Amino acid sequence: HTWTADSWLKHAAICLHLNFKLALGIAISAWISVIGYIAITGLTSWGGCHFLVVAGVYVPTLLFFLVVFYGHRLSSLLHEQPTVWLDKVCIHQTDEAMKAQQVKALPVFVARSREMLVLWSQCCTGGYWPWAWKFLGFRV
């Protein structure tokens, strides 16, 4: 990632990566539940179109965004959370000797990782970046 990108964009990207499938499943389940309830009880049981829009559109949409941004907290109750390594948090930012030692250990973290999320921005398309990604084994 880059230090110039907005932190909320990084947060949103990580949340989408971790929680998108769960959020989509819950939103679709809520929508199917509304459709099922309408099929069983009829349209008039909701008291008019206003509640249909709330139950069929707003509630699933709200659930989707809540789960996207907080789903990792919900899923941690059911199973073990994935271990996340963030360079700004895990590499010392002021002590240069400690920082150098931790940067040298990066290949160990990459080798033991099951997957890697690379946050990409326009600043990473020129200069040495394409060479670096090829060196690391990624397609450019």
Coordinates of C-alpha atoms in Angstrom, one line a residue:
H1 CA 0.0 0.0 0.0
T2 CA 1.0 3.6 -0.1
W3 CA 1.0 6.2 2.7
T4 CA -0.6 8.8 0.4
A5 CA -3.9 6.8 0.1
D6 CA -6.7 7.7 2.5
S7 CA -6.9 5.5 5.5
W8 CA -10.7 5.0 5.1
L9 CA -10.1 3.6 1.7
K10 CA -7.6 1.1 3.1
H11 CA -10.1 0.2 5.9
A12 CA -12.9 -0.3 3.4
A13 CA -10.7 -2.5 1.2
I14 CA -9.7 -4.7 4.1
C15 CA -13.3 -4.9 5.3
L16 CA -14.6 -5.9 1.9
H17 CA -11.9 -8.5 1.5
L18 CA -12.7 -10.1 4.9
N19 CA -16.5 -9.7 5.0
F20 CA -18.0 -9.4 1.5
K21 CA -19.2 -13.0 1.2
L22 CA -20.8 -13.0 4.6
A23 CA -22.4 -9.6 4.0
L24 CA -23.8 -10.7 0.7
G25 CA -25.2 -13.9 2.1
I26 CA -26.9 -12.1 5.0
A27 CA -28.4 -9.4 2.8
I28 CA -29.7 -12.0 0.3
S29 CA -31.1 -14.1 3.2
A30 CA -32.9 -11.1 4.5
W31 CA -34.4 -10.3 1.1
I32 CA -35.5 -13.9 0.6
S33 CA -37.1 -13.9 4.0
V34 CA -39.1 -10.9 3.1
I35 CA -40.2 -12.5 -0.2
G36 CA -41.1 -15.7 1.6
Y37 CA -43.1 -13.8 4.2
I38 CA -45.0 -11.9 1.5
A39 CA -45.6 -15.1 -0.4
I40 CA -47.2 -16.7 2.7
T41 CA -49.1 -13.8 4.1
G42 CA -49.9 -11.7 1.1
L43 CA -49.0 -8.1 0.2
T44 CA -51.7 -6.5 2.5
S45 CA -50.1 -8.0 5.7
W46 CA -47.3 -5.3 5.5
G47 CA -49.8 -2.5 5.8
G48 CA -48.9 -0.8 2.5
C49 CA -46.0 -0.2 0.1
H50 CA -44.0 1.9 2.6
F51 CA -43.2 -1.1 4.7
L52 CA -42.4 -3.2 1.7
V53 CA -39.7 -0.8 0.6
V54 CA -38.3 -0.6 4.2
A55 CA -38.3 -4.4 4.6
G56 CA -37.3 -5.3 1.0
V57 CA -34.7 -2.7 0.2
Y58 CA -33.5 -0.7 3.2
V59 CA -33.1 -3.5 5.7
P60 CA -31.1 -5.8 3.4
T61 CA -29.0 -2.8 2.3
L62 CA -28.4 -1.8 5.9
L63 CA -27.5 -5.3 6.9
F64 CA -25.1 -5.6 4.0
F65 CA -23.1 -2.5 5.0
L66 CA -23.2 -3.3 8.8
V67 CA -21.8 -6.8 8.0
V68 CA -19.2 -5.4 5.6
F69 CA -17.8 -3.1 8.2
Y70 CA -18.4 -5.2 11.4
G71 CA -18.7 -8.8 10.1
H72 CA -15.2 -9.7 11.3
R73 CA -16.4 -9.0 14.8
L74 CA -19.4 -11.2 14.4
S75 CA -17.5 -14.1 12.7
S76 CA -14.9 -14.0 15.6
L77 CA -17.7 -15.3 17.9
L78 CA -18.1 -18.4 15.7
H79 CA -14.6 -19.2 14.7
E80 CA -11.0 -18.1 15.0
Q81 CA -10.2 -14.8 13.3
P82 CA -7.5 -14.7 10.6
T83 CA -4.2 -13.3 11.6
V84 CA -3.6 -10.0 9.9
W85 CA -0.1 -8.4 9.5
L86 CA 0.0 -4.7 8.7
D87 CA 3.4 -3.2 8.0
K88 CA 2.7 0.2 9.7
V89 CA 1.6 -1.5 12.9
C90 CA 4.0 -4.4 12.9
I91 CA 7.2 -2.6 11.8
H92 CA 8.7 -0.1 14.2
Q93 CA 8.3 3.4 12.6
T94 CA 10.9 5.4 14.6
D95 CA 13.7 3.0 15.7
E96 CA 15.7 2.5 12.5
A97 CA 17.7 -0.5 13.8
M98 CA 14.6 -2.3 14.9
K99 CA 12.9 -1.3 11.6
A100 CA 15.7 -2.8 9.5
Q101 CA 15.6 -6.0 11.5
Q102 CA 11.9 -6.3 11.0
V103 CA 12.0 -5.5 7.3
K104 CA 14.6 -8.3 6.9
A105 CA 12.0 -10.7 8.4
L106 CA 9.4 -9.9 5.7
P107 CA 10.2 -13.0 3.6
V108 CA 9.3 -15.2 6.5
F109 CA 5.9 -13.6 6.9
V110 CA 5.2 -13.8 3.1
A111 CA 6.3 -17.5 3.0
R112 CA 4.0 -18.4 5.9
S113 CA 1.0 -16.5 4.5
R114 CA -1.9 -18.3 3.0
E115 CA -3.0 -15.2 1.1
M116 CA -1.9 -11.6 0.5
L117 CA -4.0 -8.6 0.0
V118 CA -2.2 -5.9 -1.9
L119 CA -3.8 -2.4 -1.7
W120 CA -3.1 -0.8 -5.1
S121 CA -3.1 2.8 -6.1
Q122 CA -2.0 4.9 -9.0
C123 CA 1.3 5.8 -7.4
C124 CA 2.4 2.2 -7.6
T125 CA 2.3 1.9 -11.4
G126 CA 5.6 3.7 -12.4
G127 CA 9.2 3.6 -11.5
Y128 CA 10.5 0.4 -9.9
W129 CA 7.1 -1.0 -8.9
P130 CA 6.4 -3.2 -12.0
W131 CA 9.9 -4.7 -11.5
A132 CA 9.3 -5.2 -7.8
W133 CA 6.0 -7.0 -8.4
K134 CA 7.6 -9.3 -11.0
F135 CA 10.4 -10.0 -8.7
L136 CA 7.9 -11.0 -6.0
G137 CA 6.1 -13.3 -8.4
F138 CA 3.0 -11.2 -9.2
R139 CA 1.7 -10.4 -12.6
V140 CA 1.8 -6.8 -13.6

